[in-house]
Structures are given as C-alpha cells and as structure tokens.
Short mmCIF file of C-alpha atoms in Angstrom, two decimals:
data_model
loop_
_atom_site.label_atom_id
_atom_site.label_comp_id
_atom_site.label_asym_id
_atom_site.label_seq_id
_atom_site.Cartn_x
_atom_site.Cartn_y
_atom_site.Cartn_z
CA MET A 1 82.31 97.11 98.94
CA ILE A 2 84.31 97.02 95.72
CA LEU A 3 84.64 93.72 93.84
CA LEU A 4 87.81 93.15 91.82
CA GLN A 5 87.18 92.65 88.11
CA SER A 6 88.51 89.60 86.30
CA PRO A 7 89.61 91.14 82.95
CA SER A 8 92.82 93.15 82.87
CA ARG A 9 91.63 96.58 81.72
CA PHE A 10 95.03 97.42 80.23
CA LEU A 11 95.23 94.18 78.26
CA LEU A 12 91.60 94.45 77.12
CA GLN A 13 92.12 98.03 75.89
CA ILE A 14 95.14 97.00 73.80
CA LEU A 15 93.20 94.11 72.26
CA GLN A 16 90.21 96.28 71.40
CA ASP A 17 92.37 99.02 69.92
CA ARG A 18 94.23 96.53 67.73
CA VAL A 19 90.99 94.97 66.46
CA LEU A 20 89.62 98.42 65.55
CA SER A 21 92.86 99.53 63.87
CA GLY A 22 92.32 97.29 60.84
CA ASP A 23 95.52 96.26 59.09
CA LYS A 24 97.36 99.27 60.43
CA GLY A 25 99.36 99.09 63.61
CA VAL A 26 102.62 99.88 65.33
CA ASP A 27 105.14 97.72 67.12
CA ILE A 28 104.16 97.17 70.74
CA ASP A 29 106.47 95.73 73.37
CA CYS A 30 105.29 96.53 76.87
CA HIS A 31 105.07 95.06 80.36
CA THR A 32 102.33 95.45 82.95
CA VAL A 33 101.80 94.13 86.48
CA GLU A 34 98.57 93.34 88.32
CA PHE A 35 97.86 92.73 91.99
CA ASP A 36 99.41 89.65 93.60
CA ASP A 37 102.41 90.01 91.24
CA VAL A 38 100.85 88.68 88.03
CA ARG A 39 102.97 90.08 85.18
CA TYR A 40 102.22 90.38 81.45
CA HIS A 41 104.51 90.91 78.47
CA ILE A 42 102.55 92.09 75.41
CA GLN A 43 104.10 92.10 71.93
CA PHE A 44 102.78 93.14 68.50
CA SER A 45 104.82 93.40 65.30
CA MET A 46 104.06 95.58 62.27
CA ARG A 47 104.94 92.63 60.05
CA ASN A 48 101.98 90.73 61.48
CA PRO A 49 99.77 93.31 63.22
CA LYS A 50 96.92 90.88 63.95
CA VAL A 51 99.01 88.44 65.98
CA MET A 52 99.82 89.13 69.62
CA VAL A 53 102.38 87.27 71.69
CA LEU A 54 101.31 87.32 75.31
CA SER A 55 103.56 86.02 78.10
CA VAL A 56 102.24 85.60 81.63
CA ALA A 57 104.26 85.26 84.85
CA LEU A 58 102.30 83.86 87.79
CA PRO A 59 102.99 84.51 91.49
CA LEU A 60 106.04 82.66 92.79
CA PRO A 61 104.60 79.38 94.14
CA PRO A 62 105.38 78.08 97.64
CA PRO A 63 106.71 74.52 97.98
CA GLU A 64 103.33 73.03 98.91
CA ALA A 65 101.48 74.42 95.87
CA MET A 66 100.18 71.91 93.33
CA LEU A 67 101.74 72.56 89.91
CA TYR A 68 102.18 70.54 86.72
CA ASP A 69 104.94 71.64 84.32
CA GLY A 70 105.05 74.99 86.09
CA LEU A 71 101.32 75.67 85.71
CA PRO A 72 98.32 74.98 87.97
CA LEU A 73 96.46 71.69 87.48
CA GLY A 74 94.21 71.80 84.43
CA ALA A 75 95.52 75.16 83.14
CA ILE A 76 96.41 73.93 79.63
CA GLU A 77 93.03 72.25 79.20
CA ALA A 78 91.26 75.36 80.50
CA ILE A 79 93.09 77.59 77.99
CA LYS A 80 92.19 75.35 75.06
CA ALA A 81 88.55 75.16 76.18
CA ALA A 82 88.25 78.92 76.71
CA TYR A 83 89.98 80.20 73.56
CA GLY A 84 89.81 77.42 70.98
CA PRO A 85 91.65 78.14 67.69
CA VAL A 86 92.26 81.80 68.58
CA VAL A 87 95.12 80.94 70.94
CA GLN A 88 98.18 78.76 70.44
CA ILE A 89 100.35 77.84 73.42
CA LEU A 90 104.08 78.21 72.74
CA ASP A 91 106.39 75.69 74.36
CA PRO A 92 108.71 76.51 76.00
CA PRO A 93 107.50 79.88 77.34
CA LYS A 94 109.74 82.92 77.19
CA ASP A 95 112.43 83.27 79.83
CA GLY A 96 111.09 84.62 83.10
CA PHE A 97 107.47 83.65 82.32
CA ASP A 98 105.30 80.63 83.03
CA LEU A 99 103.10 80.80 79.94
CA THR A 100 103.48 82.22 76.42
CA MET A 101 100.59 82.31 73.94
CA LYS A 102 100.22 83.41 70.33
CA ILE A 103 96.83 85.07 69.83
CA ASN A 104 95.55 85.30 66.25
CA LEU A 105 92.98 88.12 66.10
CA THR A 106 91.95 87.17 62.54
CA LYS A 107 90.25 84.07 63.99
CA LEU A 108 87.92 86.05 66.22
CA PRO A 109 84.17 85.60 65.59
CA PRO A 110 82.71 88.08 63.06
CA ASP A 111 79.80 88.96 65.34
CA GLU A 112 80.71 92.00 67.46
CA GLU A 113 79.13 90.74 70.66
CA GLN A 114 80.81 87.35 70.42
CA ARG A 115 84.12 88.99 69.48
CA ASN A 116 84.03 91.25 72.54
CA ALA A 117 83.20 88.25 74.71
CA VAL A 118 86.31 86.41 73.45
CA LEU A 119 88.51 89.50 73.93
CA THR A 120 87.23 89.86 77.50
CA GLN A 121 87.98 86.19 78.07
CA ILE A 122 91.54 86.66 76.77
CA ALA A 123 92.00 89.63 79.10
CA SER A 124 90.83 87.31 81.91
CA VAL A 125 93.68 84.86 81.31
CA ARG A 126 94.70 85.23 84.97
CA GLU A 127 91.37 83.72 86.08
CA VAL A 128 91.51 81.01 83.43
CA VAL A 129 94.99 79.84 84.47
CA LEU A 130 95.06 80.33 88.26
CA GLY A 131 91.41 79.35 88.67
CA ALA A 132 91.70 76.11 86.67
CA PRO A 133 92.30 73.71 89.60
CA LEU A 134 89.67 75.36 91.80
CA LYS A 135 87.15 75.26 88.95
CA LEU A 136 87.88 71.57 88.45
CA LEU A 137 87.19 70.81 92.12
CA LEU A 138 84.02 72.89 92.19
CA LYS A 139 82.68 71.26 89.02
CA HIS A 140 82.77 67.95 90.84
CA LEU A 141 81.02 69.56 93.80
CA ALA A 142 78.16 70.58 91.48
CA SER A 143 77.64 66.87 90.70
CA LYS A 144 78.23 65.98 94.39
CA THR A 145 81.37 63.98 93.66
CA VAL A 146 85.07 64.36 94.46
CA ALA A 147 87.69 64.74 91.73
CA PRO A 148 89.75 61.56 91.38
CA ASN A 149 93.42 61.41 92.32
CA VAL A 150 93.19 64.56 94.43
CA ASP A 151 94.55 64.85 97.97
CA LYS A 152 92.26 65.54 100.90
CA LEU A 153 93.94 68.93 101.27
CA VAL A 154 95.03 70.78 98.11
CA ALA A 155 97.31 73.84 98.21
CA LEU A 156 96.69 76.39 95.44
CA VAL A 157 98.90 79.40 94.76
CA HIS A 158 97.27 82.84 94.73
CA ARG A 159 99.97 85.21 96.03
CA PRO A 160 103.79 85.22 95.92
CA ASN A 161 104.99 82.40 98.19
CA GLU A 162 101.49 81.99 99.65
CA SER A 163 98.82 79.34 99.18
CA PHE A 164 95.23 78.89 100.14
CA PHE A 165 93.98 75.41 100.98
CA VAL A 166 91.03 73.47 99.60
CA ALA A 167 89.48 70.40 101.23
CA PRO A 168 87.07 68.84 98.69
CA GLN A 169 84.20 66.63 99.78
CA ALA A 170 81.17 65.33 97.93
CA ASP A 171 78.69 67.62 99.72
CA LYS A 172 80.87 70.69 100.34
CA VAL A 173 84.27 72.25 99.73
CA THR A 174 86.09 73.97 102.58
CA LEU A 175 88.66 76.66 101.85
CA VAL A 176 91.15 78.16 104.28
CA TYR A 177 93.00 81.42 103.63
CA PRO A 178 96.02 82.00 105.90
CA MET A 179 96.37 85.76 106.17
CA ARG A 180 99.57 87.32 107.45
CA PHE A 181 99.76 91.06 108.06
CA GLN A 182 102.95 92.78 109.16
CA ASP A 183 101.10 95.66 110.81
CA SER A 184 99.21 94.96 114.05
CA ILE A 185 96.58 97.54 113.02
CA ASP A 186 95.94 95.59 109.80
CA ILE A 187 95.36 92.44 111.87
CA VAL A 188 92.71 94.21 113.96
CA LEU A 189 91.02 95.64 110.86
CA ALA A 190 91.08 92.28 109.04
CA THR A 191 89.58 90.52 112.07
CA SER A 192 86.80 93.09 112.25
CA PHE A 193 86.23 92.92 108.49
CA LEU A 194 85.96 89.12 108.51
CA GLN A 195 83.58 89.22 111.45
CA GLU A 196 81.33 91.47 109.37
CA PHE A 197 81.02 88.63 106.84
CA VAL A 198 79.67 86.38 109.56
CA GLU A 199 77.19 89.02 110.73
CA ALA A 200 76.11 89.97 107.19
CA ARG A 201 75.33 86.39 106.26
CA ARG A 202 72.73 86.23 109.02
CA THR A 203 70.56 88.68 107.11
CA SER A 204 67.79 87.23 104.94
CA ALA A 205 69.23 88.77 101.75
CA LEU A 206 72.60 86.99 102.11
CA ASN A 207 71.74 83.73 103.83
CA ASN A 208 72.39 81.80 100.60
CA ALA A 209 75.92 83.18 100.19
CA PRO A 210 78.92 80.90 100.86
CA SER A 211 79.61 80.53 104.56
CA CYS A 212 82.55 82.60 105.73
CA LEU A 213 84.09 82.17 109.16
CA TRP A 214 87.25 83.44 110.75
CA SER A 215 89.46 82.04 113.45
CA PRO A 216 93.09 82.34 114.58
CA VAL A 217 93.62 78.65 113.81
CA PRO A 218 92.33 76.43 110.99
CA PRO A 219 89.72 73.71 111.57
CA LEU A 220 91.13 70.71 113.41
CA GLU A 221 90.29 68.32 110.58
CA LEU A 222 92.48 70.27 108.12
CA LYS A 223 95.92 69.14 109.13
CA GLY A 224 98.72 70.85 107.24
CA VAL A 225 97.22 74.34 107.23
CA PRO A 226 99.53 76.93 108.89
CA SER A 227 98.40 77.88 112.38
CA ASP A 228 100.63 80.96 112.68
CA ALA A 229 98.27 83.20 110.73
CA LEU A 230 94.78 84.64 110.86
CA ASN A 231 92.76 82.03 108.99
CA ALA A 232 89.55 82.81 107.12
CA ASN A 233 87.50 79.71 106.39
CA ALA A 234 84.88 79.55 103.63
CA VAL A 235 82.49 76.69 102.94
CA VAL A 236 81.00 76.24 99.46
CA PHE A 237 77.96 74.04 98.80
CA PRO A 238 76.62 72.66 95.49
CA ARG A 239 74.03 75.46 95.19
CA HIS A 240 76.86 78.01 94.96
CA VAL A 241 78.35 76.46 91.79
CA GLU A 242 75.26 75.67 89.76
CA GLY A 243 75.32 76.80 86.12
CA LYS A 244 76.60 80.34 85.60
CA LYS A 245 77.35 80.73 89.30
CA LEU A 246 80.50 78.64 88.91
CA ASP A 247 82.73 81.24 87.21
CA LYS A 248 81.69 84.01 89.60
CA THR A 249 82.32 81.78 92.62
CA VAL A 250 85.74 80.72 91.32
CA TRP A 251 86.86 84.34 90.81
CA SER A 252 85.50 85.48 94.19
CA LEU A 253 87.31 82.67 96.01
CA LEU A 254 90.50 83.09 94.00
CA THR A 255 90.78 86.79 94.90
CA PHE A 256 89.38 86.65 98.43
CA HIS A 257 92.71 87.47 100.10
CA ALA A 258 93.26 90.44 97.76
CA TYR A 259 89.67 91.54 98.40
CA VAL A 260 90.19 91.56 102.18
CA SER A 261 93.62 93.22 101.91
CA TYR A 262 92.23 95.93 99.62
CA HIS A 263 89.45 96.84 102.03
CA VAL A 264 91.77 96.70 105.04
CA LYS A 265 94.05 99.25 103.37
CA CYS A 266 91.05 101.37 102.35
CA SER A 267 89.77 101.32 105.93
CA GLU A 268 93.20 102.25 107.24
CA GLY A 269 93.45 105.10 104.73
CA PHE A 270 89.96 106.32 105.66
CA MET A 271 90.87 106.34 109.37
CA HIS A 272 94.10 108.19 108.66
CA THR A 273 92.14 110.80 106.69
CA ARG A 274 89.67 111.24 109.56
CA MET A 275 92.54 111.53 112.04
CA ARG A 276 94.30 114.16 109.92
CA ARG A 277 91.10 116.17 109.62
CA ARG A 278 90.58 115.96 113.38
CA VAL A 279 94.15 117.11 114.04
CA GLU A 280 93.68 120.01 111.60
CA THR A 281 90.49 121.02 113.44
CA LEU A 282 92.29 120.95 116.79
CA ILE A 283 95.20 122.98 115.40
CA GLN A 284 92.77 125.58 114.09
CA ALA A 285 91.11 125.77 117.52
CA LEU A 286 94.51 126.19 119.18
CA ASP A 287 95.48 128.91 116.68
CA ARG A 288 92.26 130.79 117.43
CA ALA A 289 92.86 130.48 121.17
CA LYS A 290 96.44 131.69 120.72
CA SER A 291 95.27 134.68 118.68
CA ASP A 292 92.67 135.59 121.32
CA ALA A 293 95.30 135.30 124.06
CA GLU A 294 97.68 137.61 122.19
CA LYS A 295 94.93 140.22 121.72
CA LEU A 296 94.09 140.12 125.42
CA LYS A 297 97.77 140.44 126.32
CA LYS A 298 98.14 143.55 124.11
CA LEU A 299 95.02 145.06 125.67
CA VAL A 300 96.37 144.54 129.19
CA ASN A 301 99.89 145.82 128.46
CA GLY A 302 99.12 148.72 126.11
CA GLY A 303 95.69 149.94 127.20
CA SER A 304 94.91 152.87 129.57
CA PHE A 305 92.51 152.67 132.43
CA LYS A 306 90.84 155.55 134.34
CA ARG A 307 90.47 155.14 138.02
CA LEU A 308 87.06 156.15 139.28
CA SER A 309 86.26 157.46 142.71
CA LEU A 310 83.03 157.99 144.57
CA LYS A 311 83.21 161.71 143.72
CA ASN A 312 83.53 161.06 140.00
CA ASP A 313 80.68 158.66 139.67
CA GLY A 314 78.13 161.40 140.39
CA ASN A 315 76.59 159.77 143.48
#
C-alpha cells in the first residue's frame, strides 16, 4: 500500500532550486493544487530573490468545522513553532487564500542537513496548518489528559465541505470518518478495503497499530456524526502518540480518507485493466474461431471430392 507523503514535492523542489541558485534568480508566479483541493500560490521577485511569498488556500470548510479567524485551531501557534524567524505571517492574507506567509531563505540554518529539514518542513505546511488541532488533542492524550475548553465531539476539516470527527478522552481518542462515494462499486470496494484493516490488525506484526473499525453508522455515543455515510472509526491510544510517533500519527489520521479513496480508485482501475485484458483474450479467441469457420466454409464450397466405389477400392 502506498502512503501519501507530507511535503509537497513541487513546493520543495522550488525551494531547493532557489537556495542553490545563489543570488541569481528569475521572477516566479505560479499556482499548484494538491489532493483534497489544497492550493498554493508561489511568488519570487528578482528584486529580492531570497524571499518567497507563499499563499495557501485550504479546503472549503463545512459549517460544523472548528475554525478561528479562518484557520484551524492552533494553526498560527504551530506555524511559529515550526518555522521560527524564517517565516512571517502576513495579515490579511491575499484574496482567495486563507494564509499568506513571507519566507526569508537567508535565515535558514547554515548546516545543510538542518537547512534541508527546514525546507521539508516548509513544504509540509499543509500538515502543519490542517493538523494543528488534531496534534493539540493528541498531545494531551500522550499525557492522558483532555484539552481544556474543547467540545466532546470536535469537527475538523480535511476535504472540501467535509469533516471528520474527533472525540477526545483521557485514555483514548476516537475518530470517525464519514465516507461518501457516488459510485456503488466504490462503496463495495471501500467496505472491503476497510475490512482488511480489521483483519490485518489481528496479525502479530500489526497488533500495536491504531484500532480501525468500519460500520454503516457511527458509534452510538458520538451524537452529531452523520449516519448517511459509510463511517470508518479509528481509536488512538497514548502509546500511538509517544515521542516521534506523534507527527506520523497526525499525518496518517489527517489523510486517512484520501488514503482510502486513492486505493479504492487504484483497485477499480486494476479491475478495469483485468476486465479489458479478459475481453481482449475472448475477442482473440472469437477471431480465431471465425477464421477457422471461414476456412472450413471455403473448403466445403470450393473443394472437389472423388466418389469411391467398391470396385475402385481394390477389394
């Protein structure tokens, strides 16, 4: 199975190229879009080639999503903690975007390894911003507490007009992902795919992974979760967010819907390929049968036969 990577490869490549270009550079003004409708606007000017203006547009939030000044809870604090003096947040953001930052590449660490780590972190701005509220809740789980002033059920945006739901408790955090597929085949594939998570976790190698269940309705104790969708329920325990595990867990949970959708489409594409190959094989068999039938027909209509008698057979 393929895991989605946190850094934007396009954004990271531009940053690395600009760092290596020295004081030389050209004007850059480009847009790029990632899965789940996260959009970037990247700008460099020849007058100041080491300063990038990066604008980020997040997925359109549904009404129930928890936002503060247009950004997820804790996003501003997470940006400052992740980037320090390298990044300055511009207020207000550019029209059509939720966040605009000025990135000063001259303030990057001189050590190459540290510099690449910061560039990778900048290219992972999607995770930093959208994952901020989930990371906050899971940090409290690591200390077996519940974040103060947080509802029993928190809606976090992760796709256009779609939320996933988090129910924080001191000993565990339950997440519910309502999944809606327009195609009935996708529903069958997603159900089968989610069931594989349940079966895989029973193996000794994966029994410490976060619990993943699926059901057509959310748990009864989670009132407010839509019941008109296929719901995947994950349960995270303190051992899943200890130390360096936290960032990986946050990204995996944040992109779980995209992860399932990606593999559903891959499975559907694989089946379509197998079906096309099977049809091609059958057509080839029919063509061979048709060719053999035409040869036999020509032999019957155009051939000559000699009638034998008892006198001619020499007996």
